[in-house]
Amino acid sequence: MACHTIAKGGANGIGPNLSGVVGEAVASGRGGYAFSDALKGKGGKWDEATLNEWLTSPSKFAAGTKMTFAGLTDAQQRADVIAYLKAN
């Protein structure tokens, strides 16, 4: 991962450490990471549905997000990323 880490207790990178993100509140803690106001305003938790929406198009999920990644158009790729995040 270029922008994120996924090691338990690891430091944030350009983006937040994603270890244990599934089930957490959107834009919560993450070791002091400075989330955008757009993402902070979303509310909810990172579950499969929310992650799928985010991974489809971060800018549509939270207009004004810092995330520059355009998203994944392939549903299987999104499912694979979500499964990976759930396992870590």
PDB file of C-alpha atoms in Angstrom:
ATOM      1  CA  MET A   1       0.000   0.000   0.000  1.00  0.00           C
ATOM      2  CA  ALA A   2       1.478   3.305  -1.000  1.00  0.00           C
ATOM      3  CA  CYS A   3      -0.587   5.754   1.053  1.00  0.00           C
ATOM      4  CA  HIS A   4      -1.791   3.595   3.953  1.00  0.00           C
ATOM      5  CA  THR A   5      -0.333   1.106   6.390  1.00  0.00           C
ATOM      6  CA  ILE A   6      -2.238  -1.854   7.769  1.00  0.00           C
ATOM      7  CA  ALA A   7       0.102  -3.007  10.536  1.00  0.00           C
ATOM      8  CA  LYS A   8      -1.510  -3.190  13.972  1.00  0.00           C
ATOM      9  CA  GLY A   9      -0.208  -0.183  15.895  1.00  0.00           C
ATOM     10  CA  GLY A  10       1.629   1.109  12.828  1.00  0.00           C
ATOM     11  CA  ALA A  11       2.044   4.782  12.055  1.00  0.00           C
ATOM     12  CA  ASN A  12      -0.184   6.663   9.664  1.00  0.00           C
ATOM     13  CA  GLY A  13       1.153   7.380   6.210  1.00  0.00           C
ATOM     14  CA  ILE A  14      -0.234   9.913   3.763  1.00  0.00           C
ATOM     15  CA  GLY A  15      -3.516   8.255   4.727  1.00  0.00           C
ATOM     16  CA  PRO A  16      -4.503   6.634   8.018  1.00  0.00           C
ATOM     17  CA  ASN A  17      -3.408   3.202   9.194  1.00  0.00           C
ATOM     18  CA  LEU A  18      -6.241   0.860   8.194  1.00  0.00           C
ATOM     19  CA  SER A  19      -5.610  -1.950  10.676  1.00  0.00           C
ATOM     20  CA  GLY A  20      -8.887  -2.727  12.432  1.00  0.00           C
ATOM     21  CA  VAL A  21     -10.848  -0.094  10.514  1.00  0.00           C
ATOM     22  CA  VAL A  22     -13.862  -2.363   9.867  1.00  0.00           C
ATOM     23  CA  GLY A  23     -16.478  -1.618  12.517  1.00  0.00           C
ATOM     24  CA  GLU A  24     -14.951   1.705  13.570  1.00  0.00           C
ATOM     25  CA  ALA A  25     -16.729   5.025  13.273  1.00  0.00           C
ATOM     26  CA  VAL A  26     -16.027   6.853  10.009  1.00  0.00           C
ATOM     27  CA  ALA A  27     -13.192   9.392  10.459  1.00  0.00           C
ATOM     28  CA  SER A  28     -12.447   8.282  14.010  1.00  0.00           C
ATOM     29  CA  GLY A  29      -9.162   8.241  15.909  1.00  0.00           C
ATOM     30  CA  ARG A  30      -6.686   6.411  13.717  1.00  0.00           C
ATOM     31  CA  GLY A  31      -3.689   7.551  15.742  1.00  0.00           C
ATOM     32  CA  GLY A  32      -4.239  11.276  15.410  1.00  0.00           C
ATOM     33  CA  TYR A  33      -4.804  11.310  11.640  1.00  0.00           C
ATOM     34  CA  ALA A  34      -6.285  14.638  10.471  1.00  0.00           C
ATOM     35  CA  PHE A  35      -9.399  13.590   8.558  1.00  0.00           C
ATOM     36  CA  SER A  36     -11.134  16.055   6.225  1.00  0.00           C
ATOM     37  CA  ASP A  37     -14.231  17.854   7.455  1.00  0.00           C
ATOM     38  CA  ALA A  38     -16.101  16.162   4.598  1.00  0.00           C
ATOM     39  CA  LEU A  39     -15.330  12.712   5.972  1.00  0.00           C
ATOM     40  CA  LYS A  40     -15.861  13.768   9.591  1.00  0.00           C
ATOM     41  CA  GLY A  41     -19.362  14.898   8.631  1.00  0.00           C
ATOM     42  CA  LYS A  42     -20.401  11.513   7.210  1.00  0.00           C
ATOM     43  CA  GLY A  43     -21.075   9.697  10.464  1.00  0.00           C
ATOM     44  CA  GLY A  44     -21.760   5.974  10.610  1.00  0.00           C
ATOM     45  CA  LYS A  45     -19.374   3.049  10.817  1.00  0.00           C
ATOM     46  CA  TRP A  46     -17.046   1.387   8.346  1.00  0.00           C
ATOM     47  CA  ASP A  47     -19.057  -1.722   7.494  1.00  0.00           C
ATOM     48  CA  GLU A  48     -19.176  -3.633   4.205  1.00  0.00           C
ATOM     49  CA  ALA A  49     -21.817  -1.365   2.655  1.00  0.00           C
ATOM     50  CA  THR A  50     -20.083   1.851   3.692  1.00  0.00           C
ATOM     51  CA  LEU A  51     -16.683   0.603   2.549  1.00  0.00           C
ATOM     52  CA  ASN A  52     -18.165  -0.494  -0.776  1.00  0.00           C
ATOM     53  CA  GLU A  53     -19.643   2.962  -1.322  1.00  0.00           C
ATOM     54  CA  TRP A  54     -16.353   4.627  -0.317  1.00  0.00           C
ATOM     55  CA  LEU A  55     -14.242   2.371  -2.524  1.00  0.00           C
ATOM     56  CA  THR A  56     -16.557   2.936  -5.499  1.00  0.00           C
ATOM     57  CA  SER A  57     -15.970   6.693  -5.419  1.00  0.00           C
ATOM     58  CA  PRO A  58     -14.421   8.413  -2.409  1.00  0.00           C
ATOM     59  CA  SER A  59     -15.259  11.864  -3.802  1.00  0.00           C
ATOM     60  CA  LYS A  60     -18.947  10.982  -4.202  1.00  0.00           C
ATOM     61  CA  PHE A  61     -19.063   9.377  -0.755  1.00  0.00           C
ATOM     62  CA  ALA A  62     -17.604  12.496   0.902  1.00  0.00           C
ATOM     63  CA  ALA A  63     -17.293  15.494  -1.421  1.00  0.00           C
ATOM     64  CA  GLY A  64     -14.177  17.374  -0.343  1.00  0.00           C
ATOM     65  CA  THR A  65     -12.319  14.330   0.993  1.00  0.00           C
ATOM     66  CA  LYS A  66      -8.507  14.377   0.975  1.00  0.00           C
ATOM     67  CA  MET A  67      -8.485  10.971  -0.738  1.00  0.00           C
ATOM     68  CA  THR A  68      -7.341  11.490  -4.329  1.00  0.00           C
ATOM     69  CA  PHE A  69      -7.934   7.867  -5.363  1.00  0.00           C
ATOM     70  CA  ALA A  70     -10.688   7.776  -8.018  1.00  0.00           C
ATOM     71  CA  GLY A  71     -12.198   4.504  -6.808  1.00  0.00           C
ATOM     72  CA  LEU A  72     -12.637   0.931  -7.989  1.00  0.00           C
ATOM     73  CA  THR A  73     -15.232   0.280 -10.680  1.00  0.00           C
ATOM     74  CA  ASP A  74     -14.915  -3.510 -10.433  1.00  0.00           C
ATOM     75  CA  ALA A  75     -17.217  -4.978  -7.759  1.00  0.00           C
ATOM     76  CA  GLN A  76     -14.965  -8.007  -7.220  1.00  0.00           C
ATOM     77  CA  GLN A  77     -11.941  -5.800  -6.593  1.00  0.00           C
ATOM     78  CA  ARG A  78     -13.933  -3.837  -4.005  1.00  0.00           C
ATOM     79  CA  ALA A  79     -15.063  -7.091  -2.365  1.00  0.00           C
ATOM     80  CA  ASP A  80     -11.450  -8.289  -2.253  1.00  0.00           C
ATOM     81  CA  VAL A  81     -10.253  -5.065  -0.605  1.00  0.00           C
ATOM     82  CA  ILE A  82     -13.084  -5.239   1.943  1.00  0.00           C
ATOM     83  CA  ALA A  83     -12.248  -8.881   2.733  1.00  0.00           C
ATOM     84  CA  TYR A  84      -8.599  -7.897   3.210  1.00  0.00           C
ATOM     85  CA  LEU A  85      -9.537  -5.060   5.547  1.00  0.00           C
ATOM     86  CA  LYS A  86     -11.829  -7.358   7.542  1.00  0.00           C
ATOM     87  CA  ALA A  87      -8.982  -9.847   7.965  1.00  0.00           C
ATOM     88  CA  ASN A  88      -6.597  -7.172   9.217  1.00  0.00           C
TER      89      ASN A  88
END
